[in-house]
């Protein structure tokens, strides 16, 4: 009979641990831009990370709208096997200066469409890499509204913008935070930046791997701690029962 409270404690500990793991999951479910920050005025490469949220359908298209209020003169997609990328351009209301030249139009939309037999299936995610720049210097963020299409006809609209002081919206748009360049930094040249893309990609991959590992270890640590607390309490209770006997 004395084992009943002990089982109850262990059961509560396991339920709590499961809840922690469940809460950790939604952070990975949004369509996001990775890494989430870059330097103003620079050229950079980012990934649009797209998880498949459906258990019954697969993702077959991604549409990303680029902001025309802060247009990007250079937009290039990295070839991705099984996917076809299409870039749409729009005329700018006001030309922008890039390296002393007037730019009258900019890419306003990128669409990745899965080739036959290709998809993001349940439990999977895909990353769509883009080189962009120069990043604007008169704003601290760029918002990329995205549409995720499934093979059952469903379209998820990741277009809601977060507002300060309010909870995160259910379908937030991917956001790239822009930080000011250091005073000692020289103005980056587009060709020079693109020449270092391979090194940047390797560093980016390392950062992503470290970040994912840290998240997983953090969740595991919480789970182990909760279970350990339950087992420790059980041990103390047994010692108390032995002393009473």
Coordinates of C-alpha atoms in Angstrom, one line a residue:
X1 CA 0.0 0.0 0.0
X2 CA 2.9 2.4 0.7
X3 CA 3.9 2.2 -2.9
X4 CA 0.8 4.0 -4.1
X5 CA 2.0 7.6 -3.1
X6 CA 5.3 6.8 -4.7
X7 CA 3.7 5.8 -8.0
X8 CA 1.6 8.9 -7.9
X9 CA 4.7 11.1 -7.4
X10 CA 6.5 9.4 -10.3
X11 CA 3.4 9.8 -12.4
X12 CA 3.1 13.5 -11.7
X13 CA 6.8 13.9 -12.5
X14 CA 6.5 12.2 -15.9
X15 CA 3.4 14.2 -16.7
X16 CA 5.1 17.4 -15.9
X17 CA 8.1 16.4 -18.0
X18 CA 5.8 15.6 -20.9
X19 CA 4.2 19.0 -20.6
X20 CA 7.6 20.7 -20.7
X21 CA 8.5 18.8 -23.9
X22 CA 5.1 19.7 -25.5
X23 CA 5.6 23.4 -24.7
X24 CA 9.1 23.3 -26.2
X25 CA 7.7 22.1 -29.6
X26 CA 5.6 25.1 -30.9
X27 CA 8.8 27.3 -31.0
X28 CA 9.9 25.3 -34.0
X29 CA 6.6 25.3 -35.8
X30 CA 6.6 28.7 -37.4
X31 CA 8.0 29.7 -40.8
X32 CA 11.1 31.7 -39.8
X33 CA 14.1 33.5 -41.3
X34 CA 17.5 32.1 -40.0
X35 CA 19.6 33.6 -38.7
X36 CA 17.2 36.1 -37.2
X37 CA 19.5 39.1 -37.4
X38 CA 22.0 40.8 -39.8
X39 CA 23.9 44.1 -40.1
X40 CA 22.4 47.2 -41.7
X41 CA 24.0 48.1 -45.0
X42 CA 25.5 44.6 -45.5
X43 CA 25.0 41.7 -47.9
X44 CA 24.0 38.4 -46.2
X45 CA 22.6 35.0 -46.9
X46 CA 19.5 33.8 -45.0
X47 CA 17.4 30.7 -44.9
X48 CA 13.6 30.6 -44.8
X49 CA 13.0 27.6 -42.6
X50 CA 9.7 25.9 -43.3
X51 CA 8.4 23.1 -41.0
X52 CA 5.5 20.9 -42.2
X53 CA 2.8 21.2 -39.5
X54 CA 0.2 18.8 -41.0
X55 CA 0.0 15.1 -40.2
X56 CA -2.0 14.4 -43.3
X57 CA -0.7 16.7 -46.0
X58 CA 2.7 17.8 -47.4
X59 CA 4.1 21.2 -48.3
X60 CA 4.6 21.8 -52.0
X61 CA 5.0 25.5 -52.3
X62 CA 6.4 28.5 -50.5
X63 CA 5.8 32.1 -51.4
X64 CA 7.8 34.9 -49.7
X65 CA 7.0 38.5 -50.2
X66 CA 9.9 41.0 -50.0
X67 CA 9.2 44.4 -48.5
X68 CA 9.1 47.2 -51.1
X69 CA 9.1 50.0 -48.6
X70 CA 12.8 48.9 -48.0
X71 CA 13.7 47.3 -51.3
X72 CA 16.6 44.9 -51.8
X73 CA 18.6 45.5 -55.0
X74 CA 20.3 42.1 -55.0
X75 CA 18.3 38.9 -54.4
X76 CA 19.6 35.5 -55.5
X77 CA 18.3 32.1 -54.7
X78 CA 20.5 29.1 -54.0
X79 CA 19.5 26.1 -56.2
X80 CA 17.6 23.5 -54.2
X81 CA 17.2 20.0 -55.8
X82 CA 13.6 19.2 -56.4
X83 CA 12.4 22.8 -56.2
X84 CA 12.0 25.5 -58.8
X85 CA 12.4 29.1 -57.7
X86 CA 10.7 32.0 -59.5
X87 CA 11.5 35.7 -58.8
X88 CA 9.0 38.4 -59.5
X89 CA 10.1 42.1 -59.8
X90 CA 8.1 45.3 -59.2
X91 CA 8.8 48.8 -60.2
X92 CA 9.7 51.1 -57.3
X93 CA 7.9 54.3 -56.7
X94 CA 11.2 55.9 -55.8
X95 CA 14.5 54.7 -57.2
X96 CA 17.2 53.7 -54.7
X97 CA 20.9 54.3 -55.0
X98 CA 23.2 51.3 -54.9
X99 CA 27.0 51.7 -55.5
X100 CA 26.2 55.1 -57.1
X101 CA 23.6 53.7 -59.6
X102 CA 19.9 54.2 -59.7
X103 CA 17.8 51.0 -59.1
X104 CA 14.2 51.4 -60.4
X105 CA 12.9 47.9 -59.7
X106 CA 13.4 45.2 -57.1
X107 CA 12.4 41.6 -56.4
X108 CA 9.0 41.7 -54.6
X109 CA 8.3 38.0 -54.4
X110 CA 10.0 34.6 -54.5
X111 CA 8.1 31.4 -55.1
X112 CA 9.5 27.9 -54.6
X113 CA 7.4 25.2 -56.2
X114 CA 8.1 21.5 -55.6
X115 CA 8.9 19.4 -58.6
X116 CA 6.8 16.2 -59.1
X117 CA 7.7 13.7 -56.4
X118 CA 9.2 16.4 -54.1
X119 CA 7.5 17.6 -50.9
X120 CA 8.0 18.5 -47.3
X121 CA 6.3 15.6 -45.6
X122 CA 4.9 15.3 -42.1
X123 CA 7.5 15.6 -39.4
X124 CA 10.0 17.2 -41.8
X125 CA 11.2 20.7 -42.6
X126 CA 13.1 22.4 -45.4
X127 CA 15.3 25.5 -45.7
X128 CA 15.3 27.8 -48.7
X129 CA 18.5 29.9 -49.0
X130 CA 18.6 33.4 -50.4
X131 CA 21.4 36.0 -50.8
X132 CA 20.2 39.5 -50.2
X133 CA 21.5 43.1 -49.9
X134 CA 22.4 45.7 -49.4
X135 CA 20.3 45.7 -46.3
X136 CA 18.6 49.0 -45.5
X137 CA 20.1 51.4 -42.9
X138 CA 17.0 53.3 -42.0
X139 CA 15.0 50.5 -40.3
X140 CA 15.7 47.9 -37.6
X141 CA 13.8 45.0 -39.2
X142 CA 12.5 43.5 -42.4
X143 CA 9.3 41.6 -42.5
X144 CA 8.8 38.8 -45.0
X145 CA 5.2 37.8 -45.3
X146 CA 5.0 34.1 -46.5
X147 CA 2.4 31.7 -47.8
X148 CA 2.8 27.9 -47.3
X149 CA 0.8 25.7 -49.6
X150 CA -0.1 22.0 -49.0
X151 CA -0.9 19.3 -51.5
X152 CA -4.5 19.1 -50.1
X153 CA -5.2 22.7 -51.2
X154 CA -4.7 24.3 -47.7
X155 CA -2.8 27.6 -47.6
X156 CA -1.3 28.8 -44.3
X157 CA -0.7 32.6 -44.4
X158 CA 2.3 33.6 -42.2
X159 CA 1.6 37.3 -42.5
X160 CA 0.7 38.6 -39.0
X161 CA 3.0 41.2 -37.6
X162 CA 3.9 41.2 -33.9
X163 CA 3.0 44.3 -31.9
X164 CA 4.9 45.5 -28.9
X165 CA 3.3 44.6 -25.6
X166 CA 1.0 42.0 -27.2
X167 CA 1.3 38.2 -27.4
X168 CA 2.8 36.7 -30.5
X169 CA 0.2 36.2 -33.2
X170 CA -0.8 32.7 -34.2
X171 CA 0.7 33.0 -37.7
X172 CA 3.6 35.5 -37.4
X173 CA 5.4 36.7 -40.5
X174 CA 9.2 35.9 -40.6
X175 CA 11.2 38.9 -39.4
X176 CA 14.9 39.7 -39.9
X177 CA 16.2 42.1 -37.2
X178 CA 18.8 44.6 -38.4
X179 CA 21.6 45.9 -36.2
X180 CA 23.7 49.0 -36.7
X181 CA 27.1 48.5 -38.2
X182 CA 30.2 49.2 -36.1
X183 CA 31.8 52.6 -36.7
X184 CA 35.1 50.8 -37.8
X185 CA 33.4 48.6 -40.3
X186 CA 34.1 49.4 -44.0
X187 CA 31.3 49.5 -46.4
X188 CA 30.8 46.0 -47.7
X189 CA 31.1 45.4 -51.4
X190 CA 28.6 43.0 -52.9
X191 CA 31.2 40.9 -54.9
X192 CA 33.4 40.6 -51.8
X193 CA 30.5 39.4 -49.7
X194 CA 29.4 36.8 -52.2
X195 CA 33.0 35.5 -52.4
X196 CA 32.8 34.7 -48.7
X197 CA 29.4 33.0 -48.9
X198 CA 30.9 29.5 -48.5
X199 CA 32.6 30.5 -45.2
X200 CA 29.5 32.2 -44.0
X201 CA 27.4 29.2 -44.8
X202 CA 29.8 26.9 -42.8
X203 CA 29.7 29.2 -39.8
X204 CA 25.9 29.5 -40.1
X205 CA 25.5 25.7 -40.2
X206 CA 27.7 25.5 -37.0
X207 CA 25.6 28.1 -35.2
X208 CA 22.3 26.4 -36.2
X209 CA 23.7 23.0 -35.0
X210 CA 24.8 24.5 -31.6
X211 CA 21.5 26.3 -31.1
X212 CA 19.5 23.1 -31.8
X213 CA 21.7 21.0 -29.5
X214 CA 21.4 23.6 -26.7
X215 CA 17.6 23.6 -27.0
X216 CA 17.4 19.8 -26.9
X217 CA 19.8 19.5 -23.9
X218 CA 17.9 22.2 -22.1
X219 CA 14.6 20.3 -22.5
X220 CA 16.3 17.0 -21.5
X221 CA 17.8 18.6 -18.4
X222 CA 14.4 19.9 -17.3
X223 CA 12.9 16.4 -17.8
X224 CA 15.7 14.7 -15.8
X225 CA 15.4 17.2 -13.0
X226 CA 11.7 16.7 -12.6
X227 CA 12.1 12.9 -12.5
X228 CA 15.1 13.2 -10.2
X229 CA 13.1 15.3 -7.8
X230 CA 10.3 12.7 -7.7
X231 CA 12.7 9.9 -7.1
X232 CA 14.6 11.8 -4.4
X233 CA 11.4 12.5 -2.6
X234 CA 10.5 8.8 -2.8
X235 CA 13.9 7.9 -1.2
X236 CA 13.4 10.3 1.7
X237 CA 9.9 8.9 2.3
X238 CA 11.2 5.3 2.4
X239 CA 13.9 6.4 4.9
X240 CA 11.3 8.0 7.0
X241 CA 9.2 4.8 6.9
X242 CA 12.2 2.7 7.9
X243 CA 13.0 4.9 10.8
X244 CA 9.4 4.9 12.0
X245 CA 9.4 1.0 11.9

